[in-house]
Structures are given as structure tokens and as C-alpha cells.
Amino acid sequence: MNVQTEPKRSKEELIEKLTQPDLITGSEILLRSLLLEGVDCVFGYPGGAVLYIYDAMHGFDDFNHLLTRHEQGAIHAADGYARSTGKVGVCIATSGPGATNLVTGIATAYMDSVPLVVITGNVATNFIGTDAFQEADITGITMPITKHSYLVRDVNDLPRIIHEAFHIANTGRKGPVLIDIPKDVSAHKTIFKPVTEVSIRGYNPTVQPNKLQVDKLLKAIEEAERPVIIAGGGVVYADASAELIEFVNATQVPVATTLLGLSGFPSAHELWLGMPGMHGTYTANTALQNADLIISIGSRFDDRVTMNLNGFAPKVKTIAHIDVDPAEIGKNVKTDIPCVGDVKAVLAYANTKARSAKSAAWIAELQVMKEKFPLKYDQTENELKPQFVVEMISETTKGEAIITTDVGQHQMWAAQFYRFKNPRSIVTSGGLGTMGFGFPSAIGAQMGNPDKLVVSINGDGGVQMCAQELAICAINNIPVKVVIINNQVLGMVRQWQEIIYDNRFSHIDLAGSPDFVKLAEAYGVKGLRAKTKEEARRVWQEALDTPGPVVVEFVVPKGENVFPMVKAGDTISDMIMGDSE
């Protein structure tokens, strides 16, 4: 059947249409305002309190909404969209349970500084505070995990609030902003007046650095003999990867990238040391423990990086910290040179004056260390190892894919063995460690990057927290390649119980999990399985050659552990090296 469709409007024509001073409802104001903010996809799930909003979507062809199968799927998809594109992710849910189902996703984004605008419905204003059906104080519930929140009581405030929300979410230290819209406000009408200016008293993030502080840092670098950079997610979020590469080349300071910072500095660079911390490389951890200067760039000295602070970097003379959030500087580690400002702006200025450290001997020493203590694992021909799977994915995609992960052992193997080339190519829950995040975040990443390959690496535990979202991949032909590393247990919990709790294994058996191939097929998605290296290579190539979504299950041993590992309470010098020890 040949369906004639109306020609797509130009951007200018669409803006002209959207900005007309029409008498419209709050729901229509919301949709118009989102489009004027440049939103091209909203993830959501309807319910009673947002029915006026969803009614306004009916026949509104310029507005793109993706119906997920759970509110948590919606917010994780919005999160993956935001991390992979640098734009603000948007999701919508109804009041009460719809709103509270978003809480984990809001906390996930807040911990990792991801810009989201979260829109919830609420009961009508005259019912607020009466314990009405499906009422929840979502602004109160989420106060500790949002940058800001709004309860809209007047439809005339809606254009301003939406514009402010996007500004707050995507400036300074980025993060989620919540807009709670009572049902009657979404129905009230007013003349639409778009808002383009923003002025928020008390909110004025520092972007440009104090140049004297940056000069002090550059002097410290010139005098340093054993400097190390810890590059975190702030490098990626500031779109400062090019500036960091230029800075490193000029200063000759080696770089360790945190979990969230992994794609901010290319893995192939000769001065890359790997990831530091609990499951960091021997070289990255040893470098930090012997450094005389540590420069944190967009990293917050997280406890999984520093481990026991009493034994962290015992030989360091100077610690510098570049961060857009002044509250992070000195919070966990005493800072000698604070540089508050946007990472991109700080490095851009620093690159005008940067000179090399006295680091030639140090770099040579670290290169020898990298060769002597590489990441490795015990390879056998009759077993399919999870590390091999990640290496295979890295080699076949040439590091060009967007990789999303869930949380657990597979997440650490992805961080260790995938070689990232491009910024925003890893999407993972770092600070909160949210199981169920990996697959829906890949849907958002794919929607934001339709021309890129998106691979979601999951464990058999976390994928079951969100497997229902396979439906929307099938219906909308979203071509995510869903990898399941199936070891039939809660792997990271099992590893801790083995190493820390003397092999007292408690409630980790996932043997009753579904047949993942049949589960995929039940949703109308191709499912594949591999148990050997030969099968792994064959089915993975088949997945890559298949247009549309594919689920690939790799069956791996239960007892495989992530090494190196530093136990909680130990210093990063106390690495358990596993097979290479």
C-alpha cells in the first residue's frame, strides 16, 4: 500500500508554527516547548494524571514519543540518549507509582551528572495533600537526587519553567531536573508565549577558570617528575576530549581514565594507563601510588578509585583538581591547586601555555610496567571466557561502537577489555551501580545515534530486570545488539562471597533463568547462543550482519573472576592479580 505523507517541514517552518501566540492548553504548551528546546525523542508511559498530555500528542506528527514497557525503562532510555548524544534526555510518567518508578533512574542520572528533564503528572491542584488516588509528593521524594524540581501551579508559568529546566539540567554540573504538572494545569488554557531568555537568581555556575590557579597548575607540571592525570566523566560531559589529548601531548603526563571517563581519552594513546581503582590495571594503580603530582580532571576521587584513602597516593606532593562543581574539590582528598570551571574552558586556557613535565624517565618506567603486567586471563580452547567475548566485540567493531553495560562483572570486563576510541562511546551506571540500566539505556543511545552500532553488554541477572523492553525493539525495529554474558549466577556478588566471605555462597544462583533465545523469539527478536569460541565468532558475525535487534547469549563459566581486584578497606597497592599473580 502506497501511503502519501505530508512533506516534512523545514526547521524554520516548524519554529514559526510552534511559536504562534495561540490559545492552547498546558499540555500543548509542554509539547511545543519541548520541540523548541530541540527535543527529538521523548520516552514515556501514560497514566491518568498525564492523559491530557498524551491526548495532545494524538495527531501531533512533529512530536516523537517512544512508549516503553516500564517507567524505569523510559528514564534509563532517556539517560542513555543523553550520555551518548550530549543532549538533554526527556521522559514522561504519570503520578503516584508512575512517578516513583522513575526514582532509581533519577538517582542514577544524578550520581553520574547526566542532564535529564523528567516530567511527571500529578493529581489536580485542589487534591494535592489529600492522599488522592495515585498521589505522591514526587518533588519531595526526589529532592536529594535532582538539581532542581518544579511543581507547576499556574499554566502561565509553564513556558518559563520548561526553559529554565533545560538550562539548569545542561549547565554547570549537569543533572536531572523534575517538572511535576498537576492534571488541571495540563488542561488549563492560556495564550502561548515562548520563553527564550533565562535568569535564575542564585544560579550562576562558574565556567571560566581563575587563570592564576591554572598557571599554578602548569608550573607544578613543569616541575613534576612523576605526574598522573585521573580523567573522569567530566571530560566527556564537557566535550573536552580533544583539549585533553592536546594537553597530554603538550605536558607529557600519563592518563588513567575512570569508568565514566573511559571514552574521554583514546585507549590506543601511548600515555594511557588504563582504569584505576578496585578493578583497575596494575600500571594505573601503581602510577597513582608513586606519583608526585596527581591532576584530577572531571573526576571526583570516588571511593572505588581511591579505595582506602589513608593509603592513597602516599608519595604525592601536590594534588590538583579541575572541576565545574566547587563542592567536589577537597571533598574526599585534600586539594592543593583547585581549578573551578568547565573542563573544556580550563584545558583550552591551559593549552595556550602548557609545557612538558620532567617525565621522560617516568613514562619509560610505566611503559615497561604495562608490558610486564598487562590485563590477561587464563584462556582455554574448551571454554568460552567472558573476557574473550569482550575482546571479540572490540576487535570486530574496531572500537567504533557505542557500548552500554549493565552492572556487575561484565561491566568491569567491558571496561578492561574494550578499546574505546571515541567520546561518549561508553554508557554505564557508575556512581549508583544500577542493575537493569544497560539494555534500556542502549535503546536511548540508538534513538539518539541512529546511524551508529549500539551494543548492550549485560549479565544474566541485570537483563532480567528490563527484558520487557525487547518489545519496543521489535515493534520499532531498533537495531540494538543485546549481549548477555550468562554465567548462571550473580557474578560480582559470587566473587565477593568467594574472596571476602570465605566461599559462603548465599542466594546467588540464577539457574532458573529463562532460555534467553526463546525469550527473544517470544518478543519477535532474533536470538542466538554460543558456548565455544568458534560458535561465539560465528553467531556474533551473524548478529552484526542482521538488520534490526538481535539477542546473543554467551554461556561462560560460573567461577570466572574479575582481576585485578582490590578488596574494600585495602589500598590500591593491595591488588589481587588472579591468574597473573
Coordinates of C-alpha atoms in Angstrom, one line a residue:
M1 CA 0.0 0.0 0.0
N2 CA 1.4 3.4 -1.0
V3 CA 0.7 5.9 1.7
Q4 CA 1.1 9.6 0.8
T5 CA 2.6 11.5 3.7
E6 CA 2.8 15.3 4.2
P7 CA 6.2 16.7 3.3
K8 CA 8.4 17.3 6.4
R9 CA 8.5 20.9 7.4
S10 CA 11.8 22.8 7.4
K11 CA 13.2 23.8 10.8
E12 CA 12.2 27.4 10.2
E13 CA 8.6 26.5 9.2
L14 CA 8.3 24.3 12.3
I15 CA 9.6 27.0 14.6
E16 CA 7.2 29.5 13.1
K17 CA 4.3 27.1 13.6
L18 CA 5.3 26.3 17.2
T19 CA 5.7 30.0 18.3
Q20 CA 2.3 31.2 17.2
P21 CA 0.5 33.0 20.1
D22 CA -2.4 30.6 20.1
L23 CA -4.8 29.9 22.9
I24 CA -3.7 26.4 23.9
T25 CA -3.7 24.0 26.9
G26 CA -0.8 23.4 29.2
S27 CA -0.3 20.0 27.5
E28 CA 0.1 21.7 24.1
I29 CA 2.4 24.3 25.7
L30 CA 4.5 21.4 27.1
L31 CA 4.8 19.7 23.7
R32 CA 5.6 22.9 21.8
S33 CA 8.2 23.9 24.4
L34 CA 9.9 20.6 24.2
L35 CA 10.2 20.8 20.5
L36 CA 11.5 24.4 20.7
E37 CA 14.2 23.1 23.1
G38 CA 15.4 20.8 20.3
V39 CA 13.9 17.6 21.8
D40 CA 13.6 14.9 19.1
C41 CA 12.6 11.9 21.1
V42 CA 10.7 11.5 24.4
F43 CA 10.4 8.3 26.3
G44 CA 7.4 7.6 28.4
Y45 CA 4.4 5.7 29.8
P46 CA 0.9 7.1 30.1
G47 CA -1.5 7.1 33.0
G48 CA -4.4 9.0 34.4
A49 CA -2.7 12.2 35.5
V50 CA -1.0 12.7 32.1
L51 CA -3.9 11.9 29.9
Y52 CA -4.3 15.5 28.7
I53 CA -0.6 15.5 27.7
Y54 CA -1.0 12.2 25.8
D55 CA -4.2 13.4 24.2
A56 CA -2.2 16.5 22.9
M57 CA 0.2 14.1 21.3
H58 CA -2.6 12.5 19.2
G59 CA -2.1 13.7 15.6
F60 CA 0.9 15.8 16.6
D61 CA 3.2 14.3 14.0
D62 CA 6.1 16.6 14.8
F63 CA 6.4 15.1 18.3
N64 CA 8.2 11.8 18.6
H65 CA 7.3 9.7 21.7
L66 CA 8.6 6.1 22.3
L67 CA 6.3 4.0 24.5
T68 CA 8.4 1.8 26.8
R69 CA 7.1 -1.1 28.8
H70 CA 8.1 0.2 32.2
E71 CA 8.7 3.7 33.6
Q72 CA 12.2 2.7 34.6
G73 CA 12.9 1.6 31.0
A74 CA 11.8 5.1 29.9
I75 CA 14.2 7.0 32.2
H76 CA 17.1 4.7 31.5
A77 CA 16.5 5.2 27.8
A78 CA 16.4 8.9 28.3
D79 CA 19.7 8.6 30.3
G80 CA 21.4 6.6 27.5
Y81 CA 20.2 9.1 25.0
A82 CA 21.7 12.0 27.0
R83 CA 25.0 10.3 27.7
S84 CA 25.6 9.3 24.1
T85 CA 24.5 12.5 22.4
G86 CA 25.3 15.3 24.9
K87 CA 21.7 16.5 24.6
V88 CA 19.1 16.6 27.4
G89 CA 17.2 13.4 27.8
V90 CA 13.4 13.6 28.4
C91 CA 10.9 11.2 29.9
I92 CA 7.3 11.4 31.0
A93 CA 5.4 9.4 33.6
T94 CA 2.1 9.6 35.4
S95 CA 1.6 10.4 39.1
G96 CA 2.0 8.1 42.0
P97 CA 3.5 4.8 41.0
G98 CA 4.5 6.1 37.6
A99 CA 6.5 8.8 39.2
T100 CA 8.0 6.7 41.9
N101 CA 9.1 4.1 39.3
L102 CA 11.4 6.8 38.0
V103 CA 13.2 7.4 41.2
T104 CA 16.0 4.8 40.6
G105 CA 16.7 6.3 37.2
I106 CA 16.7 9.9 38.6
A107 CA 19.3 8.8 41.2
T108 CA 21.3 7.0 38.5
A109 CA 21.5 10.2 36.4
Y110 CA 22.1 12.4 39.5
M111 CA 25.1 10.4 40.6
D112 CA 26.7 10.4 37.2
S113 CA 25.8 14.1 36.3
V114 CA 23.6 13.3 33.4
P115 CA 21.2 16.0 32.0
L116 CA 17.6 14.9 32.1
V117 CA 14.3 16.7 32.2
V118 CA 11.8 14.4 34.0
I119 CA 8.2 15.2 33.5
T120 CA 5.6 13.8 35.9
G121 CA 1.9 14.2 36.2
N122 CA 0.2 14.8 39.5
V123 CA -3.4 15.0 40.8
A124 CA -5.3 18.2 40.3
T125 CA -4.1 21.1 42.4
N126 CA -7.2 21.1 44.6
F127 CA -6.5 17.4 45.5
I128 CA -2.8 17.9 46.4
G129 CA -2.2 16.9 50.0
T130 CA -5.4 14.9 50.4
D131 CA -3.9 11.5 49.7
A132 CA -5.9 11.3 46.5
F133 CA -5.8 8.3 44.2
Q134 CA -2.3 7.9 42.8
E135 CA -1.0 11.0 44.6
A136 CA 2.7 11.1 45.6
D137 CA 4.9 14.0 46.6
I138 CA 7.4 13.3 43.9
T139 CA 9.1 16.7 44.3
G140 CA 9.7 15.9 48.0
I141 CA 10.7 12.3 47.3
T142 CA 13.3 13.3 44.7
M143 CA 14.6 16.5 46.3
P144 CA 18.0 14.9 47.3
I145 CA 18.5 13.4 43.8
T146 CA 17.6 16.3 41.5
K147 CA 19.4 19.5 40.7
H148 CA 16.1 21.3 40.9
S149 CA 12.4 20.5 40.8
Y150 CA 9.2 22.4 40.0
L151 CA 5.6 21.9 41.0
V152 CA 3.7 23.8 38.4
R153 CA 0.6 25.5 39.8
D154 CA -0.1 28.1 37.1
V155 CA -0.3 27.2 33.4
N156 CA 1.2 30.6 32.6
D157 CA 4.4 29.6 34.3
L158 CA 4.9 26.5 32.2
P159 CA 6.9 28.0 29.3
R160 CA 9.4 29.7 31.7
I161 CA 9.7 26.6 33.8
I162 CA 10.4 24.3 30.9
H163 CA 13.1 26.7 29.5
E164 CA 14.7 27.0 33.0
A165 CA 14.7 23.3 33.5
F166 CA 16.7 22.6 30.3
H167 CA 19.1 25.4 31.2
I168 CA 19.7 24.0 34.7
A169 CA 20.0 20.4 33.6
N170 CA 22.6 21.1 30.9
T171 CA 24.8 23.8 32.6
G172 CA 27.3 23.7 35.4
R173 CA 27.5 20.2 36.8
K174 CA 24.8 18.6 34.8
G175 CA 22.0 16.6 36.2
P176 CA 18.3 15.8 36.3
V177 CA 15.5 18.4 36.8
L178 CA 12.0 17.4 37.6
I179 CA 8.8 19.1 36.4
D180 CA 5.6 18.0 38.2
I181 CA 2.4 19.1 36.4
P182 CA -0.9 18.7 38.1
K183 CA -3.7 17.4 35.8
D184 CA -5.8 20.6 35.9
V185 CA -2.7 22.7 34.9
S186 CA -2.2 20.4 31.9
A187 CA -5.8 21.1 30.9
H188 CA -6.0 24.9 31.5
K189 CA -5.6 27.2 28.5
T190 CA -3.6 30.4 28.0
I191 CA -2.0 32.3 25.2
F192 CA 1.3 30.7 24.4
K193 CA 4.3 33.0 24.8
P194 CA 7.6 31.1 24.2
V195 CA 10.4 32.0 26.6
T196 CA 13.9 32.4 25.2
E197 CA 15.7 34.2 28.0
V198 CA 16.7 32.7 31.3
S199 CA 17.6 34.5 34.6
I200 CA 17.7 32.4 37.7
R201 CA 18.7 34.2 40.9
G202 CA 21.4 32.4 42.7
Y203 CA 22.2 30.0 39.9
N204 CA 25.4 31.1 38.0
P205 CA 27.8 28.2 37.5
T206 CA 31.5 29.1 37.1
V207 CA 32.6 28.3 33.6
Q208 CA 35.8 30.3 33.1
P209 CA 38.6 29.4 35.5
N210 CA 40.8 31.5 37.7
K211 CA 43.8 31.8 35.4
L212 CA 46.2 32.3 38.3
Q213 CA 45.2 28.8 39.6
V214 CA 45.7 27.3 36.2
D215 CA 49.1 29.0 35.9
K216 CA 50.0 27.5 39.3
L217 CA 49.0 24.0 38.0
L218 CA 51.1 24.5 34.8
K219 CA 54.1 25.4 37.0
A220 CA 53.6 22.3 39.1
I221 CA 53.5 20.2 35.9
E222 CA 56.8 21.6 34.7
E223 CA 58.5 20.7 38.0
A224 CA 56.9 17.3 38.3
E225 CA 58.8 14.1 37.6
R226 CA 56.1 11.5 38.2
P227 CA 52.8 13.2 37.3
V228 CA 49.5 11.4 36.6
I229 CA 46.1 12.6 35.3
I230 CA 42.9 11.0 36.5
A231 CA 40.4 11.8 33.8
G232 CA 36.8 11.3 34.7
G233 CA 33.3 11.7 33.2
G234 CA 33.6 15.4 33.4
V235 CA 35.9 15.3 30.4
V236 CA 33.3 13.6 28.4
Y237 CA 30.3 15.7 29.5
A238 CA 32.3 18.9 28.8
D239 CA 33.1 17.6 25.3
A240 CA 36.7 18.2 26.2
S241 CA 38.4 15.1 24.8
A242 CA 40.3 17.0 22.1
E243 CA 41.5 19.5 24.6
L244 CA 42.6 16.7 26.9
I245 CA 44.6 15.0 24.2
E246 CA 46.3 18.3 23.3
F247 CA 47.0 18.9 27.0
V248 CA 48.6 15.4 27.4
N249 CA 50.7 15.7 24.3
A250 CA 52.0 19.0 25.4
T251 CA 52.6 18.2 29.1
Q252 CA 53.6 14.5 28.7
V253 CA 51.5 13.5 31.7
P254 CA 50.2 9.9 31.6
V255 CA 46.5 9.4 32.0
A256 CA 44.3 7.0 33.9
T257 CA 40.6 7.1 33.0
T258 CA 37.9 6.3 35.4
L259 CA 34.9 4.1 34.5
L260 CA 32.9 7.1 33.3
G261 CA 35.9 8.7 31.8
L262 CA 37.0 5.8 29.6
S263 CA 35.9 7.2 26.3
G264 CA 37.3 10.6 27.0
F265 CA 40.8 9.6 26.2
P266 CA 41.7 7.1 23.5
S267 CA 42.8 3.7 24.7
A268 CA 45.3 3.5 21.9
H269 CA 47.3 6.5 23.1
E270 CA 50.7 5.6 24.3
L271 CA 50.2 7.6 27.5
W272 CA 47.0 5.8 28.5
L273 CA 47.5 3.7 31.6
G274 CA 44.1 2.1 31.9
M275 CA 41.4 2.4 34.5
P276 CA 42.4 2.9 38.2
G277 CA 40.8 1.6 41.3
M278 CA 39.1 -1.6 42.6
H279 CA 39.4 -3.3 39.2
G280 CA 42.0 -1.0 37.7
T281 CA 45.1 -2.0 35.9
Y282 CA 48.3 -2.7 37.7
T283 CA 50.0 0.2 35.9
A284 CA 47.3 2.8 36.7
N285 CA 47.2 1.9 40.4
T286 CA 50.9 1.7 40.8
A287 CA 51.4 5.0 39.0
L288 CA 49.0 6.7 41.4
Q289 CA 50.8 5.2 44.4
N290 CA 54.1 6.6 43.2
A291 CA 53.1 9.9 41.7
D292 CA 54.5 13.2 42.9
L293 CA 51.7 15.2 41.2
I294 CA 48.1 14.0 40.6
I295 CA 45.7 16.0 38.5
S296 CA 42.1 15.1 38.7
I297 CA 40.2 16.4 35.6
G298 CA 36.4 16.0 35.9
S299 CA 36.8 13.2 38.4
R300 CA 35.6 13.3 42.0
F301 CA 38.1 10.9 43.7
D302 CA 35.4 8.3 44.0
D303 CA 35.9 5.6 46.7
R304 CA 36.1 2.9 44.0
V305 CA 39.1 4.8 42.5
T306 CA 40.9 5.7 45.7
M307 CA 39.9 2.8 47.9
N308 CA 41.3 3.2 51.4
L309 CA 42.1 7.0 51.5
N310 CA 44.6 6.5 54.3
G311 CA 46.9 4.7 51.9
F312 CA 46.0 6.6 48.7
A313 CA 48.9 8.2 46.8
P314 CA 51.4 8.2 49.7
K315 CA 54.2 9.8 47.7
V316 CA 52.2 12.6 46.2
K317 CA 53.5 16.2 46.8
T318 CA 50.7 18.1 45.0
I319 CA 47.1 17.3 44.2
A320 CA 45.3 19.5 41.6
H321 CA 41.6 19.2 40.9
I322 CA 39.8 20.6 37.8
D323 CA 36.0 20.5 38.2
V324 CA 33.0 22.6 37.4
D325 CA 31.4 21.8 40.8
P326 CA 33.3 23.6 43.6
A327 CA 31.7 21.3 46.2
E328 CA 33.7 18.3 44.8
I329 CA 37.1 20.0 45.3
G330 CA 38.6 19.0 48.6
K331 CA 35.5 16.8 49.5
N332 CA 37.3 13.5 49.6
V333 CA 41.0 14.3 49.0
K334 CA 42.9 17.4 50.2
T335 CA 43.5 19.6 47.2
D336 CA 46.5 21.9 46.8
I337 CA 45.6 23.5 43.5
P338 CA 41.8 24.0 42.9
C339 CA 40.7 24.9 39.4
V340 CA 37.0 25.6 39.4
G341 CA 35.5 25.8 35.9
D342 CA 34.2 24.0 32.9
V343 CA 36.8 21.3 31.9
K344 CA 36.8 22.4 28.3
A345 CA 37.4 26.1 29.2
V346 CA 40.1 25.2 31.8
L347 CA 42.0 23.0 29.3
A348 CA 41.6 25.4 26.4
Y349 CA 43.4 28.1 28.5
A350 CA 46.0 25.7 29.8
N351 CA 46.9 24.6 26.3
T352 CA 47.9 28.1 25.4
K353 CA 50.8 27.8 27.9
A354 CA 51.3 24.1 28.6
R355 CA 54.9 22.9 28.8
S356 CA 56.2 19.4 29.3
A357 CA 56.8 17.8 32.7
K358 CA 60.2 16.2 33.5
S359 CA 58.5 12.9 32.9
A360 CA 60.6 11.0 30.3
A361 CA 62.1 8.5 32.7
W362 CA 58.7 8.1 34.4
I363 CA 56.9 7.4 31.1
A364 CA 59.6 4.8 30.2
E365 CA 59.1 3.1 33.6
L366 CA 55.4 2.9 33.1
Q367 CA 55.7 1.6 29.6
V368 CA 57.8 -1.3 30.9
M369 CA 55.2 -1.9 33.6
K370 CA 52.4 -2.0 31.0
E371 CA 54.3 -4.7 29.1
K372 CA 55.1 -6.7 32.2
F373 CA 51.7 -6.6 33.8
P374 CA 49.0 -6.4 31.1
L375 CA 45.4 -7.4 31.6
K376 CA 45.2 -11.1 30.9
Y377 CA 43.2 -14.2 31.7
D378 CA 43.5 -17.9 31.5
Q379 CA 42.5 -18.9 28.0
T380 CA 41.4 -22.5 27.2
E381 CA 40.1 -23.9 23.9
N382 CA 37.2 -25.8 25.5
E383 CA 35.7 -22.9 27.5
L384 CA 34.3 -19.6 26.3
K385 CA 35.6 -16.9 28.6
P386 CA 33.8 -13.6 29.1
Q387 CA 37.0 -11.6 28.5
F388 CA 37.3 -13.2 25.1
V389 CA 33.8 -12.2 24.2
V390 CA 34.5 -8.5 25.0
E391 CA 37.8 -8.6 23.1
M392 CA 36.0 -10.1 20.1
I393 CA 33.4 -7.4 20.2
S394 CA 36.1 -4.8 20.5
E395 CA 38.0 -6.2 17.5
T396 CA 35.0 -6.7 15.2
T397 CA 33.7 -3.2 15.9
K398 CA 37.2 -1.6 15.8
G399 CA 36.3 0.4 18.9
E400 CA 33.7 2.4 16.9
A401 CA 30.5 1.1 18.6
I402 CA 28.6 2.7 21.4
I403 CA 28.8 0.2 24.3
T404 CA 26.2 0.2 27.0
T405 CA 26.6 -2.1 30.0
D406 CA 24.6 -3.2 33.0
V407 CA 26.3 -3.6 36.3
G408 CA 28.5 -6.4 37.6
Q409 CA 31.4 -8.5 36.4
H410 CA 30.5 -8.0 32.7
Q411 CA 30.7 -4.2 33.3
M412 CA 34.3 -4.5 34.5
W413 CA 35.3 -6.8 31.7
A414 CA 33.9 -4.3 29.2
A415 CA 35.8 -1.5 30.9
Q416 CA 39.0 -3.6 30.9
F417 CA 39.0 -5.3 27.5
Y418 CA 37.1 -3.0 25.1
R419 CA 39.3 -0.4 23.4
F420 CA 37.4 2.9 23.3
K421 CA 38.3 5.3 20.5
N422 CA 35.6 8.0 20.6
P423 CA 34.0 10.2 23.3
R424 CA 30.5 9.2 24.5
S425 CA 31.0 5.6 23.4
I426 CA 30.5 4.0 26.8
V427 CA 27.2 4.3 28.6
T428 CA 27.2 2.7 32.1
S429 CA 25.9 3.4 35.6
G430 CA 28.9 4.4 37.6
G431 CA 28.0 6.1 40.9
L432 CA 24.8 4.3 41.7
G433 CA 25.6 0.9 40.0
T434 CA 22.0 0.3 38.8
M435 CA 21.2 -3.2 37.6
G436 CA 18.6 -3.1 34.8
F437 CA 20.3 0.0 33.3
G438 CA 22.2 -1.5 30.4
F439 CA 19.6 -2.6 27.9
P440 CA 17.1 0.3 28.1
S441 CA 20.0 2.8 28.0
A442 CA 21.1 1.2 24.7
I443 CA 17.6 1.9 23.3
G444 CA 18.0 5.6 24.1
A445 CA 21.6 5.6 22.7
Q446 CA 20.3 4.0 19.5
M447 CA 17.5 6.5 19.2
G448 CA 20.0 9.3 19.6
N449 CA 22.5 7.8 17.2
P450 CA 20.5 6.0 14.5
D451 CA 23.5 5.6 12.2
K452 CA 25.8 4.0 14.8
L453 CA 26.2 0.5 16.0
V454 CA 25.0 0.2 19.6
V455 CA 26.0 -2.9 21.6
S456 CA 24.5 -3.6 25.0
I457 CA 26.6 -5.9 27.2
N458 CA 24.6 -7.4 30.1
G459 CA 24.7 -10.1 32.7
D460 CA 22.0 -12.7 33.0
G461 CA 20.9 -11.0 36.3
G462 CA 20.5 -7.4 35.2
V463 CA 19.0 -8.1 31.8
Q464 CA 16.0 -9.8 33.5
M465 CA 15.2 -6.5 35.3
C466 CA 14.4 -4.9 31.9
A467 CA 13.9 -7.7 29.3
Q468 CA 10.4 -6.5 28.6
E469 CA 11.8 -3.6 26.6
L470 CA 12.6 -6.1 23.9
A471 CA 9.1 -5.5 22.8
I472 CA 9.8 -1.9 21.7
C473 CA 13.0 -3.0 19.8
A474 CA 10.9 -5.5 17.9
I475 CA 8.0 -3.1 17.2
N476 CA 10.1 -0.2 16.2
N477 CA 13.0 -2.2 14.7
I478 CA 15.6 -0.6 16.9
P479 CA 18.8 -2.4 15.9
V480 CA 20.5 -2.8 19.3
K481 CA 22.7 -5.9 19.6
V482 CA 21.9 -7.2 23.1
V483 CA 24.8 -9.3 24.5
I484 CA 24.1 -11.5 27.6
I485 CA 27.1 -12.8 29.4
N486 CA 25.4 -15.8 31.1
N487 CA 27.3 -17.4 34.0
Q488 CA 24.1 -18.5 35.7
V489 CA 24.9 -16.6 38.9
L490 CA 25.0 -13.1 40.3
G491 CA 28.7 -12.9 39.3
M492 CA 30.1 -10.0 41.2
V493 CA 28.3 -11.0 44.4
R494 CA 29.6 -14.5 43.9
Q495 CA 33.1 -13.2 43.5
W496 CA 32.9 -11.2 46.7
Q497 CA 31.5 -14.1 48.6
E498 CA 34.3 -16.3 47.3
I499 CA 37.2 -13.9 48.1
I500 CA 35.9 -11.9 51.1
Y501 CA 33.3 -14.1 52.7
D502 CA 35.3 -17.4 52.6
N503 CA 33.2 -19.2 49.9
R504 CA 30.0 -18.8 51.8
F505 CA 27.7 -18.5 48.7
S506 CA 24.3 -17.2 49.6
H507 CA 21.4 -16.6 47.2
I508 CA 23.3 -16.0 44.0
D509 CA 22.1 -18.9 41.9
L510 CA 20.3 -17.8 38.7
A511 CA 19.9 -21.3 37.2
G512 CA 16.1 -20.8 36.9
S513 CA 16.5 -18.0 34.4
P514 CA 14.7 -18.3 31.1
D515 CA 16.0 -19.6 27.8
F516 CA 17.2 -16.2 26.5
V517 CA 17.0 -17.3 22.9
K518 CA 13.3 -18.4 23.3
L519 CA 12.6 -15.2 25.3
A520 CA 14.0 -13.1 22.4
E521 CA 12.0 -15.0 19.9
A522 CA 8.8 -14.6 22.0
Y523 CA 9.2 -10.9 21.5
G524 CA 9.9 -11.2 17.8
V525 CA 13.6 -10.7 18.1
K526 CA 16.3 -13.0 16.7
G527 CA 18.0 -15.0 19.4
L528 CA 21.4 -16.7 19.2
R529 CA 23.6 -18.7 21.6
A530 CA 27.3 -19.6 21.8
K531 CA 29.1 -21.9 24.2
T532 CA 32.5 -22.1 22.4
K533 CA 34.9 -19.7 20.8
E534 CA 34.1 -21.0 17.4
E535 CA 30.4 -20.6 18.0
A536 CA 31.0 -17.1 19.5
R537 CA 32.7 -15.8 16.4
R538 CA 30.0 -17.3 14.1
V539 CA 26.9 -16.1 16.0
W540 CA 28.4 -12.6 16.7
Q541 CA 29.1 -12.1 13.0
E542 CA 25.6 -13.3 12.3
A543 CA 24.3 -10.7 14.7
L544 CA 26.3 -7.9 13.1
D545 CA 25.1 -9.0 9.7
T546 CA 21.4 -9.0 10.8
P547 CA 19.5 -5.7 10.4
G548 CA 17.4 -5.0 13.4
P549 CA 17.7 -6.1 17.0
V550 CA 19.4 -9.3 18.0
V551 CA 19.9 -11.1 21.4
V552 CA 23.2 -13.0 21.7
E553 CA 23.7 -15.2 24.7
F554 CA 27.3 -16.2 25.5
V555 CA 27.4 -19.1 28.0
V556 CA 30.5 -18.7 30.2
P557 CA 31.9 -20.4 33.3
K558 CA 30.4 -19.6 36.7
G559 CA 33.7 -19.3 38.5
E560 CA 35.4 -16.7 36.4
N561 CA 36.5 -13.6 38.4
V562 CA 37.5 -10.0 37.5
F563 CA 41.1 -9.3 38.2
P564 CA 42.9 -7.2 39.3
M565 CA 40.8 -6.7 42.4
V566 CA 41.3 -4.6 45.5
K567 CA 39.2 -5.6 48.5
A568 CA 37.2 -3.0 50.3
G569 CA 39.3 -1.5 53.1
D570 CA 42.6 -2.2 51.3
T571 CA 44.7 0.4 49.4
I572 CA 45.1 0.3 45.6
S573 CA 48.6 -1.1 46.2
D574 CA 47.0 -4.3 47.6
M575 CA 45.9 -5.7 44.2
I576 CA 44.9 -9.4 43.9
M577 CA 46.2 -10.2 40.4
G578 CA 44.5 -13.6 39.9
D579 CA 45.9 -15.7 37.1
S580 CA 48.7 -13.3 36.5
E581 CA 49.8 -13.1 40.1

